């Protein structure tokens, strides 16, 4: 049994120790906002925050996370001190600028963007490009960058 905090709640995890966090979130805890894309830490669809740091849940064995605090897209507003049903500013910007197309990659994009802005509230374009390495088959990269620049006060 492994104990970790997920979206502010302590959870006892029953999965095998080497189970990737992604499947614990989706299959054991029912948090399906975190997506499976590649499974090899390449696409970022599964991005969550672990102790505030963006990480790729498909490649994190849950045993390595004992005692950690995990935030998923479902818990993003509350992690910023907002009501659980509120929209995080990154989510609102994504709506305002109509960033998503099919949407599949976007929870990972939002989690990566939120972590970037938390660490660096006014990122430059090179800093955005360095931090947002998530892949999007729909090519939403220009709007992702515009939304982050707007949140940073640069657009
Ligand atoms: S599914 Fe985790 S990085 Fe692609
Ligand atoms: S919005 Fe479709 S894959 Fe990114």
Short mmCIF file of N, CA and C and ligand atoms in Angstrom, two decimals:
data_model
loop_
_atom_site.label_atom_id
_atom_site.label_comp_id
_atom_site.label_asym_id
_atom_site.label_seq_id
_atom_site.Cartn_x
_atom_site.Cartn_y
_atom_site.Cartn_z
N UNK A 1 0.85 -1.20 0.00
CA UNK A 1 0.00 0.00 0.00
C UNK A 1 0.89 1.25 0.00
N UNK A 2 0.57 2.17 -0.89
CA UNK A 2 1.35 3.41 -1.00
C UNK A 2 0.40 4.57 -0.70
N UNK A 3 0.87 5.52 0.08
CA UNK A 3 0.05 6.68 0.40
C UNK A 3 0.61 7.89 -0.32
N UNK A 4 -0.24 8.59 -1.02
CA UNK A 4 0.14 9.87 -1.60
C UNK A 4 -1.06 10.80 -1.54
N UNK A 5 -0.79 12.06 -1.74
CA UNK A 5 -1.86 13.05 -1.73
C UNK A 5 -2.20 13.37 -3.18
N UNK A 6 -3.48 13.28 -3.50
CA UNK A 6 -3.93 13.57 -4.85
C UNK A 6 -5.00 14.66 -4.76
N UNK A 7 -4.73 15.78 -5.38
CA UNK A 7 -5.66 16.91 -5.37
C UNK A 7 -6.09 17.26 -3.94
N UNK A 8 -5.09 17.24 -3.05
CA UNK A 8 -5.31 17.67 -1.68
C UNK A 8 -5.86 16.61 -0.74
N UNK A 9 -6.16 15.43 -1.27
CA UNK A 9 -6.73 14.38 -0.45
C UNK A 9 -5.73 13.24 -0.28
N UNK A 10 -5.49 12.76 0.93
CA UNK A 10 -4.63 11.58 1.09
C UNK A 10 -5.31 10.34 0.49
N UNK A 11 -4.58 9.58 -0.28
CA UNK A 11 -5.14 8.40 -0.93
C UNK A 11 -4.25 7.19 -0.66
N UNK A 12 -4.87 6.08 -0.37
CA UNK A 12 -4.16 4.81 -0.21
C UNK A 12 -4.23 4.09 -1.55
N UNK A 13 -3.10 3.82 -2.13
CA UNK A 13 -3.05 3.24 -3.47
C UNK A 13 -2.80 1.73 -3.37
N UNK A 14 -3.64 0.97 -4.05
CA UNK A 14 -3.53 -0.48 -3.96
C UNK A 14 -2.81 -1.09 -5.15
N UNK A 15 -2.53 -0.31 -6.18
CA UNK A 15 -1.89 -0.85 -7.39
C UNK A 15 -0.51 -1.41 -7.07
N UNK A 16 -0.03 -2.29 -7.97
CA UNK A 16 1.33 -2.78 -7.84
C UNK A 16 2.31 -1.61 -7.81
N UNK A 17 3.41 -1.80 -7.12
CA UNK A 17 4.35 -0.70 -6.87
C UNK A 17 4.91 -0.10 -8.16
N UNK A 18 5.05 -0.93 -9.20
CA UNK A 18 5.64 -0.41 -10.44
C UNK A 18 4.59 0.12 -11.42
N UNK A 19 3.34 0.22 -11.00
CA UNK A 19 2.29 0.74 -11.87
C UNK A 19 2.55 2.22 -12.15
N UNK A 20 2.52 2.64 -13.41
CA UNK A 20 2.69 4.08 -13.68
C UNK A 20 1.58 4.91 -13.03
N UNK A 21 1.96 6.06 -12.54
CA UNK A 21 1.00 6.96 -11.90
C UNK A 21 -0.22 7.21 -12.79
N UNK A 22 -0.01 7.31 -14.09
CA UNK A 22 -1.12 7.58 -15.01
C UNK A 22 -2.27 6.60 -14.80
N UNK A 23 -1.92 5.32 -14.66
CA UNK A 23 -2.99 4.30 -14.57
C UNK A 23 -3.59 4.28 -13.17
N UNK A 24 -2.81 4.67 -12.17
CA UNK A 24 -3.39 4.81 -10.84
C UNK A 24 -4.43 5.93 -10.87
N UNK A 25 -4.07 7.04 -11.49
CA UNK A 25 -5.00 8.17 -11.56
C UNK A 25 -6.25 7.80 -12.33
N UNK A 26 -6.08 7.24 -13.49
CA UNK A 26 -7.22 6.98 -14.37
C UNK A 26 -8.05 5.79 -13.89
N UNK A 27 -7.39 4.67 -13.61
CA UNK A 27 -8.12 3.42 -13.38
C UNK A 27 -8.49 3.21 -11.91
N UNK A 28 -7.60 3.63 -11.01
CA UNK A 28 -7.90 3.38 -9.59
C UNK A 28 -8.66 4.55 -8.98
N UNK A 29 -8.31 5.77 -9.38
CA UNK A 29 -8.93 6.94 -8.76
C UNK A 29 -9.98 7.60 -9.64
N UNK A 30 -10.13 7.16 -10.89
CA UNK A 30 -11.18 7.69 -11.75
C UNK A 30 -10.94 9.10 -12.24
N UNK A 31 -9.68 9.55 -12.21
CA UNK A 31 -9.35 10.90 -12.66
C UNK A 31 -8.91 10.83 -14.12
N UNK A 32 -9.88 10.85 -15.00
CA UNK A 32 -9.61 10.58 -16.41
C UNK A 32 -9.25 11.83 -17.22
N UNK A 33 -9.11 12.96 -16.54
CA UNK A 33 -8.66 14.16 -17.27
C UNK A 33 -7.22 14.05 -17.71
N UNK A 34 -6.43 13.23 -17.07
CA UNK A 34 -5.03 13.03 -17.45
C UNK A 34 -5.00 11.96 -18.54
N UNK A 35 -4.40 12.29 -19.67
CA UNK A 35 -4.55 11.46 -20.87
C UNK A 35 -3.33 10.59 -21.15
N UNK A 36 -3.58 9.48 -21.82
CA UNK A 36 -2.52 8.62 -22.34
C UNK A 36 -2.28 8.97 -23.80
N UNK A 37 -1.03 9.26 -24.11
CA UNK A 37 -0.68 9.51 -25.51
C UNK A 37 0.32 8.50 -26.00
N UNK A 38 1.56 8.64 -25.53
CA UNK A 38 2.65 7.81 -26.05
C UNK A 38 3.09 6.73 -25.08
N UNK A 39 3.00 7.00 -23.81
CA UNK A 39 3.44 6.04 -22.80
C UNK A 39 4.94 6.02 -22.55
N UNK A 40 5.68 6.88 -23.23
CA UNK A 40 7.14 6.86 -23.09
C UNK A 40 7.69 8.25 -22.76
N UNK A 41 6.92 9.06 -22.10
CA UNK A 41 7.36 10.38 -21.64
C UNK A 41 7.74 11.32 -22.77
N UNK A 42 7.14 11.12 -23.95
CA UNK A 42 7.52 11.95 -25.09
C UNK A 42 6.50 13.02 -25.46
N UNK A 43 5.21 12.81 -25.16
CA UNK A 43 4.19 13.71 -25.72
C UNK A 43 3.62 14.71 -24.71
N UNK A 44 3.66 14.39 -23.44
CA UNK A 44 3.16 15.31 -22.42
C UNK A 44 1.66 15.27 -22.19
N UNK A 45 0.93 14.39 -22.87
CA UNK A 45 -0.52 14.32 -22.66
C UNK A 45 -0.86 13.97 -21.21
N UNK A 46 0.05 13.30 -20.55
CA UNK A 46 -0.20 12.81 -19.18
C UNK A 46 0.39 13.72 -18.12
N UNK A 47 0.70 14.97 -18.46
CA UNK A 47 1.38 15.86 -17.52
C UNK A 47 0.52 16.16 -16.29
N UNK A 48 1.11 15.95 -15.13
CA UNK A 48 0.52 16.33 -13.84
C UNK A 48 1.58 17.10 -13.07
N UNK A 49 1.21 17.64 -11.93
CA UNK A 49 2.19 18.27 -11.06
C UNK A 49 2.50 17.33 -9.90
N UNK A 50 3.78 17.11 -9.66
CA UNK A 50 4.22 16.34 -8.50
C UNK A 50 5.02 17.29 -7.63
N UNK A 51 4.47 17.59 -6.46
CA UNK A 51 5.07 18.60 -5.58
C UNK A 51 5.34 19.89 -6.36
N UNK A 52 4.38 20.23 -7.22
CA UNK A 52 4.43 21.49 -7.96
C UNK A 52 5.24 21.47 -9.24
N UNK A 53 5.85 20.35 -9.54
CA UNK A 53 6.71 20.25 -10.72
C UNK A 53 5.99 19.47 -11.81
N UNK A 54 5.96 19.96 -13.06
CA UNK A 54 5.28 19.20 -14.10
C UNK A 54 6.04 17.92 -14.42
N UNK A 55 5.32 16.80 -14.40
CA UNK A 55 5.95 15.51 -14.68
C UNK A 55 5.02 14.67 -15.52
N UNK A 56 5.58 13.68 -16.19
CA UNK A 56 4.81 12.84 -17.12
C UNK A 56 4.42 11.54 -16.42
N UNK A 57 3.13 11.45 -16.14
CA UNK A 57 2.63 10.40 -15.26
C UNK A 57 2.75 9.01 -15.86
N UNK A 58 2.86 8.92 -17.18
CA UNK A 58 2.96 7.59 -17.80
C UNK A 58 4.25 6.90 -17.46
N UNK A 59 5.24 7.65 -17.01
CA UNK A 59 6.57 7.09 -16.81
C UNK A 59 7.04 7.21 -15.37
N UNK A 60 6.09 7.39 -14.46
CA UNK A 60 6.42 7.52 -13.04
C UNK A 60 5.85 6.33 -12.29
N UNK A 61 6.67 5.38 -11.85
CA UNK A 61 6.12 4.29 -11.03
C UNK A 61 5.60 4.85 -9.72
N UNK A 62 4.43 4.40 -9.33
CA UNK A 62 3.76 5.00 -8.18
C UNK A 62 4.60 4.81 -6.91
N UNK A 63 5.41 3.76 -6.86
CA UNK A 63 6.22 3.54 -5.66
C UNK A 63 7.21 4.68 -5.42
N UNK A 64 7.58 5.40 -6.49
CA UNK A 64 8.54 6.49 -6.35
C UNK A 64 7.90 7.74 -5.77
N UNK A 65 6.57 7.70 -5.59
CA UNK A 65 5.83 8.90 -5.22
C UNK A 65 5.26 8.84 -3.82
N UNK A 66 5.67 7.86 -3.04
CA UNK A 66 5.15 7.76 -1.67
C UNK A 66 5.35 9.07 -0.93
N UNK A 67 4.27 9.60 -0.40
CA UNK A 67 4.34 10.84 0.36
C UNK A 67 4.27 12.10 -0.49
N UNK A 68 4.27 11.95 -1.81
CA UNK A 68 4.25 13.12 -2.69
C UNK A 68 2.85 13.70 -2.79
N UNK A 69 2.79 14.93 -3.29
CA UNK A 69 1.51 15.59 -3.55
C UNK A 69 1.34 15.74 -5.05
N UNK A 70 0.30 15.10 -5.57
CA UNK A 70 0.03 15.10 -7.00
C UNK A 70 -1.18 15.98 -7.29
N UNK A 71 -1.06 16.82 -8.29
CA UNK A 71 -2.21 17.61 -8.75
C UNK A 71 -2.50 17.24 -10.18
N UNK A 72 -3.76 16.94 -10.46
CA UNK A 72 -4.20 16.66 -11.82
C UNK A 72 -5.04 17.84 -12.32
N UNK A 73 -5.45 17.78 -13.57
CA UNK A 73 -6.25 18.86 -14.13
C UNK A 73 -7.53 19.07 -13.30
N UNK A 74 -8.05 18.00 -12.72
CA UNK A 74 -9.28 18.14 -11.92
C UNK A 74 -9.04 18.99 -10.67
N UNK A 75 -7.80 18.97 -10.17
CA UNK A 75 -7.51 19.69 -8.93
C UNK A 75 -6.76 20.99 -9.15
N UNK A 76 -6.60 21.39 -10.41
CA UNK A 76 -5.79 22.58 -10.68
C UNK A 76 -6.35 23.85 -10.04
N UNK A 77 -7.65 24.15 -10.17
CA UNK A 77 -8.15 25.39 -9.54
C UNK A 77 -7.91 25.40 -8.03
N UNK A 78 -8.23 24.29 -7.36
CA UNK A 78 -8.06 24.25 -5.90
C UNK A 78 -6.59 24.40 -5.52
N UNK A 79 -5.70 23.90 -6.37
CA UNK A 79 -4.26 24.01 -6.05
C UNK A 79 -3.81 25.46 -6.07
N UNK A 80 -4.59 26.30 -6.76
CA UNK A 80 -4.26 27.74 -6.81
C UNK A 80 -5.08 28.54 -5.82
N UNK A 81 -5.77 27.85 -4.92
CA UNK A 81 -6.54 28.53 -3.89
C UNK A 81 -7.93 28.94 -4.34
N UNK A 82 -8.37 28.43 -5.50
CA UNK A 82 -9.69 28.76 -6.02
C UNK A 82 -10.71 27.70 -5.61
N UNK A 83 -11.98 28.02 -5.74
CA UNK A 83 -13.02 27.03 -5.49
C UNK A 83 -12.85 25.88 -6.49
N UNK A 84 -13.14 24.65 -6.06
CA UNK A 84 -12.93 23.50 -6.94
C UNK A 84 -13.65 23.62 -8.27
N UNK A 85 -14.82 24.29 -8.26
CA UNK A 85 -15.60 24.40 -9.49
C UNK A 85 -15.20 25.61 -10.33
N UNK A 86 -14.30 26.43 -9.82
CA UNK A 86 -13.85 27.61 -10.56
C UNK A 86 -12.92 27.18 -11.69
N UNK A 87 -12.69 28.10 -12.60
CA UNK A 87 -11.70 27.86 -13.64
C UNK A 87 -10.38 28.49 -13.21
N UNK A 88 -9.32 27.77 -13.39
CA UNK A 88 -7.97 28.32 -13.20
C UNK A 88 -7.74 29.36 -14.29
N UNK A 89 -6.96 30.42 -14.02
CA UNK A 89 -6.72 31.42 -15.06
C UNK A 89 -6.19 30.83 -16.36
N UNK A 90 -5.41 29.78 -16.30
CA UNK A 90 -4.92 29.17 -17.55
C UNK A 90 -6.10 28.55 -18.31
N UNK A 91 -6.99 27.90 -17.60
CA UNK A 91 -8.17 27.32 -18.25
C UNK A 91 -9.03 28.41 -18.89
N UNK A 92 -9.19 29.53 -18.17
CA UNK A 92 -10.00 30.63 -18.72
C UNK A 92 -9.35 31.20 -19.97
N UNK A 93 -8.04 31.37 -19.94
CA UNK A 93 -7.33 31.89 -21.12
C UNK A 93 -7.48 30.93 -22.29
N UNK A 94 -7.44 29.63 -22.00
CA UNK A 94 -7.60 28.62 -23.07
C UNK A 94 -8.98 28.77 -23.73
N UNK A 95 -9.99 29.07 -22.92
CA UNK A 95 -11.34 29.27 -23.46
C UNK A 95 -11.39 30.58 -24.24
N UNK A 96 -10.88 31.64 -23.63
CA UNK A 96 -10.97 32.96 -24.25
C UNK A 96 -10.29 32.98 -25.62
N UNK A 97 -9.18 32.28 -25.74
CA UNK A 97 -8.42 32.28 -27.00
C UNK A 97 -8.71 31.06 -27.85
N UNK A 98 -9.67 30.25 -27.42
CA UNK A 98 -10.07 29.06 -28.18
C UNK A 98 -8.85 28.24 -28.58
N UNK A 99 -8.05 27.93 -27.60
CA UNK A 99 -6.81 27.18 -27.87
C UNK A 99 -7.08 25.76 -28.36
N UNK A 100 -7.94 24.99 -27.71
CA UNK A 100 -8.06 23.58 -28.10
C UNK A 100 -8.69 23.39 -29.48
N UNK A 101 -8.28 22.34 -30.13
CA UNK A 101 -9.00 21.88 -31.33
C UNK A 101 -9.66 20.55 -30.95
N UNK A 102 -9.04 19.41 -31.18
CA UNK A 102 -9.70 18.17 -30.73
C UNK A 102 -9.72 18.08 -29.22
N UNK A 103 -8.74 18.70 -28.56
CA UNK A 103 -8.71 18.74 -27.10
C UNK A 103 -7.91 17.66 -26.43
N UNK A 104 -7.52 16.64 -27.19
CA UNK A 104 -6.93 15.46 -26.52
C UNK A 104 -5.70 15.80 -25.70
N UNK A 105 -4.85 16.64 -26.22
CA UNK A 105 -3.57 16.95 -25.55
C UNK A 105 -3.70 18.06 -24.52
N UNK A 106 -4.86 18.70 -24.44
CA UNK A 106 -4.92 20.01 -23.80
C UNK A 106 -4.85 19.99 -22.29
N UNK A 107 -5.28 18.92 -21.63
CA UNK A 107 -5.10 18.92 -20.18
C UNK A 107 -3.62 18.91 -19.84
N UNK A 108 -2.84 18.17 -20.63
CA UNK A 108 -1.39 18.18 -20.40
C UNK A 108 -0.79 19.53 -20.71
N UNK A 109 -1.26 20.16 -21.78
CA UNK A 109 -0.77 21.51 -22.12
C UNK A 109 -1.07 22.49 -21.00
N UNK A 110 -2.29 22.45 -20.49
CA UNK A 110 -2.69 23.38 -19.42
C UNK A 110 -1.86 23.14 -18.17
N UNK A 111 -1.62 21.89 -17.84
CA UNK A 111 -0.82 21.61 -16.65
C UNK A 111 0.61 22.09 -16.82
N UNK A 112 1.16 21.91 -18.02
CA UNK A 112 2.52 22.38 -18.28
C UNK A 112 2.56 23.91 -18.23
N UNK A 113 1.56 24.56 -18.82
CA UNK A 113 1.53 26.03 -18.82
C UNK A 113 1.36 26.58 -17.41
N UNK A 114 0.49 25.97 -16.62
CA UNK A 114 0.27 26.44 -15.25
C UNK A 114 1.55 26.32 -14.43
N UNK A 115 2.27 25.24 -14.61
CA UNK A 115 3.53 25.07 -13.86
C UNK A 115 4.56 26.09 -14.31
N UNK A 116 4.61 26.34 -15.61
CA UNK A 116 5.56 27.35 -16.11
C UNK A 116 5.26 28.71 -15.50
N UNK A 117 3.99 29.11 -15.54
CA UNK A 117 3.63 30.44 -15.05
C UNK A 117 3.79 30.56 -13.54
N UNK A 118 3.64 29.45 -12.84
CA UNK A 118 3.86 29.46 -11.39
C UNK A 118 5.34 29.73 -11.09
N UNK A 119 6.20 29.10 -11.89
CA UNK A 119 7.64 29.25 -11.66
C UNK A 119 8.19 30.54 -12.25
N UNK A 120 7.54 31.01 -13.32
CA UNK A 120 8.05 32.14 -14.09
C UNK A 120 6.86 32.92 -14.63
N UNK A 121 6.35 33.90 -13.89
CA UNK A 121 5.09 34.56 -14.26
C UNK A 121 5.15 35.33 -15.57
N UNK A 122 6.32 35.69 -16.05
CA UNK A 122 6.41 36.43 -17.31
C UNK A 122 7.44 35.76 -18.23
N UNK A 123 7.13 34.60 -18.71
CA UNK A 123 8.12 33.88 -19.53
C UNK A 123 8.30 34.52 -20.90
N UNK A 124 9.53 34.50 -21.37
CA UNK A 124 9.82 34.94 -22.73
C UNK A 124 9.42 33.84 -23.71
N UNK A 125 9.39 34.18 -24.99
CA UNK A 125 9.06 33.15 -25.98
C UNK A 125 10.03 31.98 -25.93
N UNK A 126 11.34 32.21 -25.86
CA UNK A 126 12.24 31.05 -25.74
C UNK A 126 11.99 30.23 -24.47
N UNK A 127 11.62 30.91 -23.38
CA UNK A 127 11.33 30.17 -22.16
C UNK A 127 10.04 29.35 -22.31
N UNK A 128 9.07 29.92 -23.01
CA UNK A 128 7.84 29.16 -23.27
C UNK A 128 8.17 27.93 -24.11
N UNK A 129 8.94 28.13 -25.15
CA UNK A 129 9.27 27.00 -26.04
C UNK A 129 10.05 25.93 -25.30
N UNK A 130 10.93 26.35 -24.39
CA UNK A 130 11.73 25.38 -23.64
C UNK A 130 10.89 24.59 -22.65
N UNK A 131 9.86 25.26 -22.10
CA UNK A 131 9.06 24.62 -21.06
C UNK A 131 7.92 23.78 -21.62
N UNK A 132 7.35 24.23 -22.74
CA UNK A 132 6.18 23.54 -23.28
C UNK A 132 6.64 22.63 -24.42
N UNK A 133 7.01 21.42 -24.06
CA UNK A 133 7.49 20.46 -25.05
C UNK A 133 6.41 19.43 -25.38
N UNK A 134 5.20 19.69 -24.92
CA UNK A 134 4.08 18.80 -25.21
C UNK A 134 3.82 18.77 -26.72
N UNK A 135 3.35 17.63 -27.19
CA UNK A 135 3.02 17.48 -28.61
C UNK A 135 1.52 17.64 -28.82
N UNK A 136 1.17 18.26 -29.94
CA UNK A 136 -0.24 18.47 -30.30
C UNK A 136 -0.40 18.15 -31.78
N UNK A 137 -1.15 17.11 -32.07
CA UNK A 137 -1.37 16.71 -33.47
C UNK A 137 -2.17 17.75 -34.23
N UNK A 138 -2.95 18.56 -33.51
CA UNK A 138 -3.76 19.58 -34.17
C UNK A 138 -2.98 20.87 -34.41
N UNK A 139 -1.78 20.95 -33.91
CA UNK A 139 -0.95 22.13 -34.16
C UNK A 139 -1.40 23.38 -33.46
N UNK A 140 -1.81 23.25 -32.21
CA UNK A 140 -2.30 24.43 -31.48
C UNK A 140 -1.16 25.27 -30.89
N UNK A 141 0.06 24.98 -31.25
CA UNK A 141 1.21 25.65 -30.62
C UNK A 141 1.13 27.18 -30.66
N UNK A 142 0.74 27.81 -31.77
CA UNK A 142 0.70 29.28 -31.75
C UNK A 142 -0.28 29.83 -30.72
N UNK A 143 -1.44 29.20 -30.58
CA UNK A 143 -2.41 29.70 -29.61
C UNK A 143 -1.99 29.38 -28.18
N UNK A 144 -1.33 28.26 -28.00
CA UNK A 144 -0.78 27.95 -26.67
C UNK A 144 0.19 29.06 -26.26
N UNK A 145 1.07 29.41 -27.18
CA UNK A 145 2.05 30.44 -26.85
C UNK A 145 1.37 31.78 -26.61
N UNK A 146 0.39 32.13 -27.44
CA UNK A 146 -0.32 33.39 -27.26
C UNK A 146 -1.02 33.45 -25.91
N UNK A 147 -1.64 32.35 -25.52
CA UNK A 147 -2.35 32.33 -24.24
C UNK A 147 -1.36 32.51 -23.09
N UNK A 148 -0.23 31.86 -23.16
CA UNK A 148 0.75 31.98 -22.08
C UNK A 148 1.32 33.40 -22.06
N UNK A 149 1.55 33.97 -23.23
CA UNK A 149 2.07 35.34 -23.27
C UNK A 149 1.05 36.30 -22.67
N UNK A 150 -0.23 36.08 -22.98
CA UNK A 150 -1.27 36.96 -22.43
C UNK A 150 -1.33 36.83 -20.91
N UNK A 151 -1.23 35.61 -20.41
CA UNK A 151 -1.25 35.40 -18.96
C UNK A 151 -0.04 36.04 -18.30
N UNK A 152 1.05 36.12 -19.04
CA UNK A 152 2.24 36.76 -18.52
C UNK A 152 2.27 38.26 -18.75
N UNK A 153 1.18 38.79 -19.32
CA UNK A 153 1.09 40.22 -19.55
C UNK A 153 1.82 40.71 -20.77
N UNK A 154 2.20 39.79 -21.67
CA UNK A 154 2.99 40.17 -22.84
C UNK A 154 2.20 40.13 -24.15
N UNK A 155 0.90 39.91 -24.07
CA UNK A 155 0.11 39.86 -25.31
C UNK A 155 -1.30 40.37 -25.04
S1 LIG B 1 1.54 9.63 -22.47
FE1 LIG B 1 2.98 10.35 -21.05
S2 LIG B 1 4.30 11.61 -22.20
FE2 LIG B 1 2.99 10.73 -23.67
S1 LIG B 2 -5.77 19.85 -29.69
FE1 LIG B 2 -5.82 18.01 -30.80
S2 LIG B 2 -3.99 16.97 -30.26
FE2 LIG B 2 -3.81 18.94 -29.38
#
